[in-house]
């Protein structure tokens, strides 16, 4: 394992620790006196500090240290957690995350907020503790050059040249505890011997009679003579660990070094070499100590580094996974082709072949789902990031907000999670800024002064649902409509349904806040959110009740690589339309069709009139009207609500592999991607929302919205 | 036979660093990620020396030392405390519990190996 990969794992571990930190702080909010929780928080910060020290990330160490010191005071009950301190902990956690990120990317962290938080944390510490911080600050160089790691000298460091040799007489009387603590005098002597010439004499005068011998007592004293050029402090350092476990006298002898007797007894003397063995396991005859169940018969110790941990994981290059996904896509196409070929053969009695083929299809789907699962990740980290956004937004607006997350173990494709971060951030900020009322207003209304934002994720019928719900005032539809008219986005005469008014929010450049607040008003509108979600093959919808709050729902496909579609024909061309977008298929009865004006046509569906959109016409295909006797697909679109798409015929329902059109050809209005069908032909995949927008004279839509802004997340 | 080290630390980073340093110096490396597992591993691995962190979940470093010194294992193998704190209190407490020595994080390879060598007689 190389140094850089250890560094990588350090930052990976930091992610986990920061996650645990956020979780722990949230739990502290519930119950700050739960010592388990406080300890877990402390440990997370402490571990980050420990690792950071190893990579000389001094700023991170310093900050973590201060954070940890304050947390330690809570842990030792010297400090009570109030709301203010809790907030400071949250912010410290955020700052710590910033510092980790900065360290990982090798950039400068935000010094201003760091200093501010350090100062606030410092206010909870007394002078001595703060001074300790200063000492920490003052010594950062020591980390790089010579880590202050160990209080021991380099034993083998022989001084250059021939400095003056001196003779030390050492009397060393170990206590029983010295042996009990695992020390071995001979090893100490070895260390001394490395400093110069050592002679050792064992003083056996305290050795008792055999029948009164206590194997755990220390009865041998030692007289040592060391001839060395080293300083006396170096000698003391050798004894550092046994300090307080022995009696030790070190004297510099005045006698010249030459007079050292050369014939001192060798320490290899059997008695001298074997100090009383305190290990009860060895002299079984001499001890009454019962043998514990410690010794297991078999020594099974396979080398394992991560025996437990949360769950074993495997780190895989993302490219490899994507390659696999691609190949599986090809496999599915291949399976479709084989099915089609067999059909074409028109073999007699192919029942079992069809069965096998069906099994093959299921297997291919299993494999595909398995591969997708590799890319799937829980939304938890994403949701956790939102807690910070909520906190910051609440602070900036002076509102009180409680964030509730539901279903954060829901798994979503990695790319989706990554690209969802910005839109979600924006929506959460919006919810705090525009959605929730001020605390005093809420109190007036009889609501809890603290607003609540509920972030939830779930899997439903092959899609991922992500909801951002606030319990605020709800959308002010009158104002939204006024604003839209004012901005010329909608004509003053237009009669819009509530849903249509809500959807005005998604028009480019729309902003309801009468003054651009410093929070949400960053030039990013809901249109960008919508486009980002659309780029992921998803859609956003709004539900709002005045006085009760607003809920934004993002619906995303489970995967970006494969989808279930209807194979349809449009003016004799084969195309695919996502099944997820289709509510109902209708074989129209001419009785239910009604013309409106010259172009318009509606169908009455259970009493309601639904506009019909001719797909062939909207795509500009020749043979307009070719599908007039075809099938209608009822879809719900963003701009227009319920719409019926007229297509020629439905041929098949199948899983298709999505191939990007934009990266292979270019964007086509009304078309989201392409796929390869079983016969090897390419078919376009339609995007109902965009398709409907192409209607020349929209029946309900406000004047054509300005051109689509560039996708931020594409 | 090479000297067996059992390192007990809840930080993967630290375990990785220890592994690299110690395997590089010819030790046989074993590890555990908390105190309880450390004590379990001790009976299994029968190490020649133990390195333990102090602040860990389930059982902390003091617990490990006390358990190894006076529990059923009742061992006298050297136990080295690996800690970020270097205060005299901690040293005294560790010694009281039965620790043999200590290493202050961040540690460098040479000093780490030197301490181990000193306490175990391991020859590099």
Tab-separated table of N, CA, C and O in Angstrom, chain A residues 126-188:
chain	number	residue	atom	x	y	z
A	126	UNK	N	-10.665	27.277	29.367
A	126	UNK	CA	-9.973	28.200	30.269
A	126	UNK	C	-8.589	28.510	29.709
A	126	UNK	O	-8.169	27.986	28.687
A	127	UNK	N	-7.874	29.372	30.430
A	127	UNK	CA	-6.610	29.873	29.907
A	127	UNK	C	-5.615	28.767	29.608
A	127	UNK	O	-4.970	28.747	28.565
A	128	UNK	N	-5.533	27.841	30.546
A	128	UNK	CA	-4.528	26.779	30.379
A	128	UNK	C	-4.804	25.992	29.116
A	128	UNK	O	-3.908	25.683	28.336
A	129	UNK	N	-6.105	25.698	28.912
A	129	UNK	CA	-6.454	24.913	27.733
A	129	UNK	C	-6.203	25.690	26.461
A	129	UNK	O	-5.790	25.143	25.448
A	130	UNK	N	-6.438	26.999	26.554
A	130	UNK	CA	-6.179	27.824	25.383
A	130	UNK	C	-4.690	27.932	25.105
A	130	UNK	O	-4.266	27.985	23.966
A	131	UNK	N	-3.925	27.981	26.187
A	131	UNK	CA	-2.483	28.073	26.000
A	131	UNK	C	-1.952	26.822	25.333
A	131	UNK	O	-1.079	26.864	24.498
A	132	UNK	N	-2.582	25.728	25.740
A	132	UNK	CA	-2.187	24.463	25.128
A	132	UNK	C	-2.365	24.557	23.620
A	132	UNK	O	-1.578	24.052	22.848
A	133	UNK	N	-3.458	25.250	23.252
A	133	UNK	CA	-3.710	25.438	21.826
A	133	UNK	C	-2.568	26.192	21.188
A	133	UNK	O	-2.091	25.849	20.117
A	134	UNK	N	-2.161	27.262	21.922
A	134	UNK	CA	-1.095	28.086	21.374
A	134	UNK	C	0.160	27.265	21.180
A	134	UNK	O	0.826	27.340	20.176
A	135	UNK	N	0.432	26.459	22.180
A	135	UNK	CA	1.624	25.624	22.079
A	135	UNK	C	1.503	24.736	20.860
A	135	UNK	O	2.468	24.498	20.145
A	136	UNK	N	0.294	24.284	20.635
A	136	UNK	CA	0.051	23.428	19.485
A	136	UNK	C	0.335	24.178	18.202
A	136	UNK	O	0.909	23.681	17.263
A	137	UNK	N	-0.103	25.465	18.237
A	137	UNK	CA	0.078	26.300	17.065
A	137	UNK	C	1.540	26.556	16.773
A	137	UNK	O	1.954	26.609	15.644
A	138	UNK	N	2.256	26.748	17.878
A	138	UNK	CA	3.624	27.207	17.715
A	138	UNK	C	4.543	26.115	17.203
A	138	UNK	O	5.629	26.399	16.725
A	139	UNK	N	4.095	24.895	17.289
A	139	UNK	CA	5.015	23.820	16.965
A	139	UNK	C	4.751	23.098	15.647
A	139	UNK	O	5.109	21.961	15.500
A	140	UNK	N	4.134	23.775	14.709
A	140	UNK	CA	3.746	22.990	13.530
A	140	UNK	C	4.936	22.454	12.753
A	140	UNK	O	4.837	21.417	12.123
A	141	UNK	N	6.045	23.150	12.827
A	141	UNK	CA	7.214	22.704	12.072
A	141	UNK	C	7.683	21.343	12.532
A	141	UNK	O	8.161	20.536	11.759
A	142	UNK	N	7.494	21.128	13.824
A	142	UNK	CA	7.981	19.869	14.371
A	142	UNK	C	7.322	18.675	13.692
A	142	UNK	O	7.884	17.599	13.632
A	143	UNK	N	6.114	18.907	13.155
A	143	UNK	CA	5.411	17.799	12.518
A	143	UNK	C	6.138	17.327	11.269
A	143	UNK	O	6.224	16.158	10.986
A	144	UNK	N	6.624	18.331	10.532
A	144	UNK	CA	7.238	17.992	9.261
A	144	UNK	C	8.592	17.344	9.443
A	144	UNK	O	8.827	16.218	9.065
A	145	UNK	N	9.450	18.101	10.081
A	145	UNK	CA	10.848	17.697	10.122
A	145	UNK	C	11.030	16.458	10.985
A	145	UNK	O	11.343	15.381	10.502
A	146	UNK	N	10.767	16.628	12.277
A	146	UNK	CA	10.971	15.500	13.166
A	146	UNK	C	9.718	15.346	13.983
A	146	UNK	O	9.550	16.013	14.975
A	147	UNK	N	8.820	14.549	13.537
A	147	UNK	CA	7.563	14.415	14.273
A	147	UNK	C	7.841	14.272	15.751
A	147	UNK	O	8.723	13.520	16.156
A	148	UNK	N	7.056	15.008	16.543
A	148	UNK	CA	7.334	14.997	17.970
A	148	UNK	C	6.919	13.666	18.545
A	148	UNK	O	6.550	13.549	19.690
A	149	UNK	N	6.918	12.718	17.674
A	149	UNK	CA	6.325	11.452	18.000
A	149	UNK	C	6.757	10.902	19.331
A	149	UNK	O	5.979	10.790	20.255
A	150	UNK	N	7.986	10.603	19.461
A	150	UNK	CA	8.379	9.784	20.573
A	150	UNK	C	9.386	10.515	21.418
A	150	UNK	O	10.204	11.268	20.906
A	151	UNK	N	9.259	10.268	22.669
A	151	UNK	CA	10.154	10.976	23.574
A	151	UNK	C	11.477	10.230	23.690
A	151	UNK	O	12.222	10.399	24.621
A	152	UNK	N	11.724	9.361	22.752
A	152	UNK	CA	12.942	8.560	22.821
A	152	UNK	C	13.947	9.013	21.776
A	152	UNK	O	13.569	9.443	20.711
A	153	UNK	N	15.217	8.905	22.087
A	153	UNK	CA	16.214	9.250	21.079
A	153	UNK	C	16.400	8.085	20.112
A	153	UNK	O	15.968	6.977	20.391
A	154	UNK	N	17.028	8.352	19.037
A	154	UNK	CA	17.422	7.281	18.134
A	154	UNK	C	18.576	6.540	18.801
A	154	UNK	O	19.643	7.074	18.994
A	155	UNK	N	18.315	5.316	19.147
A	155	UNK	CA	19.307	4.596	19.928
A	155	UNK	C	20.607	4.410	19.164
A	155	UNK	O	21.693	4.533	19.717
A	156	UNK	N	20.469	4.141	17.881
A	156	UNK	CA	21.685	3.770	17.144
A	156	UNK	C	22.495	4.976	16.693
A	156	UNK	O	23.527	4.822	16.062
A	157	UNK	N	21.961	6.172	17.013
A	157	UNK	CA	22.671	7.348	16.537
A	157	UNK	C	24.010	7.516	17.248
A	157	UNK	O	24.076	8.039	18.345
A	158	UNK	N	25.039	7.089	16.610
A	158	UNK	CA	26.384	7.253	17.174
A	158	UNK	C	26.879	8.641	16.824
A	158	UNK	O	26.793	9.067	15.668
A	159	UNK	N	27.345	9.347	17.815
A	159	UNK	CA	27.802	10.699	17.508
A	159	UNK	C	29.052	10.640	16.628
A	159	UNK	O	29.868	9.728	16.764
A	160	UNK	N	29.161	11.604	15.730
A	160	UNK	CA	30.355	11.624	14.886
A	160	UNK	C	31.565	12.058	15.708
A	160	UNK	O	31.430	12.670	16.756
A	161	UNK	N	32.699	11.728	15.227
A	161	UNK	CA	33.936	12.085	15.919
A	161	UNK	C	34.100	11.262	17.187
A	161	UNK	O	33.380	10.303	17.429
A	162	UNK	N	35.008	11.646	18.026
A	162	UNK	CA	35.246	10.910	19.268
A	162	UNK	C	35.119	11.850	20.447
A	162	UNK	O	36.107	12.311	21.008
A	163	UNK	N	33.875	12.196	20.852
A	163	UNK	CA	33.738	13.090	21.991
A	163	UNK	C	34.198	12.386	23.270
A	163	UNK	O	34.445	11.183	23.281
A	164	UNK	N	34.231	13.133	24.267
A	164	UNK	CA	34.752	12.654	25.540
A	164	UNK	C	33.920	11.490	26.076
A	164	UNK	O	32.706	11.529	26.105
A	165	UNK	N	34.585	10.462	26.485
A	165	UNK	CA	33.904	9.305	27.063
A	165	UNK	C	33.797	9.493	28.569
A	165	UNK	O	34.720	9.974	29.207
A	166	UNK	N	32.600	9.146	29.077
A	166	UNK	CA	32.430	9.231	30.526
A	166	UNK	C	31.912	7.910	31.038
A	166	UNK	O	31.377	7.097	30.287
A	167	UNK	N	32.043	7.725	32.343
A	167	UNK	CA	31.573	6.471	32.909
A	167	UNK	C	30.418	6.727	33.851
A	167	UNK	O	30.502	7.603	34.721
A	168	UNK	N	29.329	6.002	33.635
A	168	UNK	CA	28.169	6.145	34.509
A	168	UNK	C	28.007	4.878	35.328
A	168	UNK	O	28.105	3.777	34.801
A	169	UNK	N	27.763	5.082	36.613
A	169	UNK	CA	27.430	3.942	37.477
A	169	UNK	C	25.928	3.991	37.719
A	169	UNK	O	25.396	5.006	38.167
A	170	UNK	N	25.297	2.894	37.405
A	170	UNK	CA	23.838	2.872	37.502
A	170	UNK	C	23.402	1.786	38.469
A	170	UNK	O	23.854	0.643	38.382
A	171	UNK	N	22.534	2.159	39.401
A	171	UNK	CA	21.913	1.163	40.273
A	171	UNK	C	20.451	1.089	39.895
A	171	UNK	O	19.764	2.099	39.840
A	172	UNK	N	20.007	-0.102	39.625
A	172	UNK	CA	18.678	-0.280	39.068
A	172	UNK	C	17.967	-1.368	39.851
A	172	UNK	O	18.398	-2.522	39.859
A	173	UNK	N	16.919	-0.986	40.580
A	173	UNK	CA	16.175	-1.971	41.358
A	173	UNK	C	14.717	-1.984	40.865
A	173	UNK	O	13.919	-1.113	41.222
A	174	UNK	N	14.375	-2.966	40.026
A	174	UNK	CA	13.014	-3.032	39.493
A	174	UNK	C	12.016	-3.385	40.577
A	174	UNK	O	12.339	-4.116	41.515
A	175	UNK	N	10.809	-2.852	40.457
A	175	UNK	CA	9.724	-3.278	41.343
A	175	UNK	C	8.972	-4.405	40.625
A	175	UNK	O	9.103	-4.570	39.419
A	176	UNK	N	8.179	-5.163	41.377
A	176	UNK	CA	7.419	-6.249	40.716
A	176	UNK	C	6.555	-5.713	39.567
A	176	UNK	O	6.362	-6.393	38.570
A	177	UNK	N	6.060	-4.471	39.739
A	177	UNK	CA	5.185	-3.911	38.705
A	177	UNK	C	5.899	-3.767	37.368
A	177	UNK	O	5.289	-3.790	36.313
A	178	UNK	N	7.219	-3.596	37.448
A	178	UNK	CA	7.979	-3.431	36.207
A	178	UNK	C	7.840	-4.680	35.333
A	178	UNK	O	7.594	-4.600	34.128
A	179	UNK	N	7.925	-5.818	35.982
A	179	UNK	CA	7.766	-7.064	35.220
A	179	UNK	C	6.312	-7.257	34.807
A	179	UNK	O	6.004	-7.676	33.684
A	180	UNK	N	5.425	-6.905	35.739
A	180	UNK	CA	4.003	-7.088	35.446
A	180	UNK	C	3.575	-6.243	34.255
A	180	UNK	O	2.684	-6.611	33.501
A	181	UNK	N	4.216	-5.096	34.077
A	181	UNK	CA	3.861	-4.221	32.965
A	181	UNK	C	4.542	-4.629	31.665
A	181	UNK	O	4.470	-3.909	30.679
A	182	UNK	N	5.218	-5.750	31.692
A	182	UNK	CA	5.775	-6.244	30.434
A	182	UNK	C	7.166	-5.751	30.110
A	182	UNK	O	7.598	-5.834	28.968
A	183	UNK	N	7.841	-5.222	31.101
A	183	UNK	CA	9.209	-4.788	30.820
A	183	UNK	C	10.178	-5.937	31.008
A	183	UNK	O	9.940	-6.868	31.777
A	184	UNK	N	11.265	-5.840	30.322
A	184	UNK	CA	12.289	-6.868	30.368
A	184	UNK	C	13.622	-6.162	30.573
A	184	UNK	O	14.106	-5.472	29.680
A	185	UNK	N	14.213	-6.276	31.781
A	185	UNK	CA	15.454	-5.547	32.051
A	185	UNK	C	16.537	-5.801	30.997
A	185	UNK	O	17.246	-4.873	30.620
A	186	UNK	N	16.580	-7.015	30.498
A	186	UNK	CA	17.651	-7.298	29.532
A	186	UNK	C	17.560	-6.402	28.305
A	186	UNK	O	18.557	-6.008	27.733
A	187	UNK	N	16.318	-6.095	27.923
A	187	UNK	CA	16.140	-5.231	26.749
A	187	UNK	C	16.591	-3.811	27.054
A	187	UNK	O	17.127	-3.113	26.205
A	188	UNK	N	16.358	-3.398	28.322
A	188	UNK	CA	16.857	-2.086	28.732
A	188	UNK	C	18.374	-2.065	28.649
A	188	UNK	O	18.974	-1.096	28.189
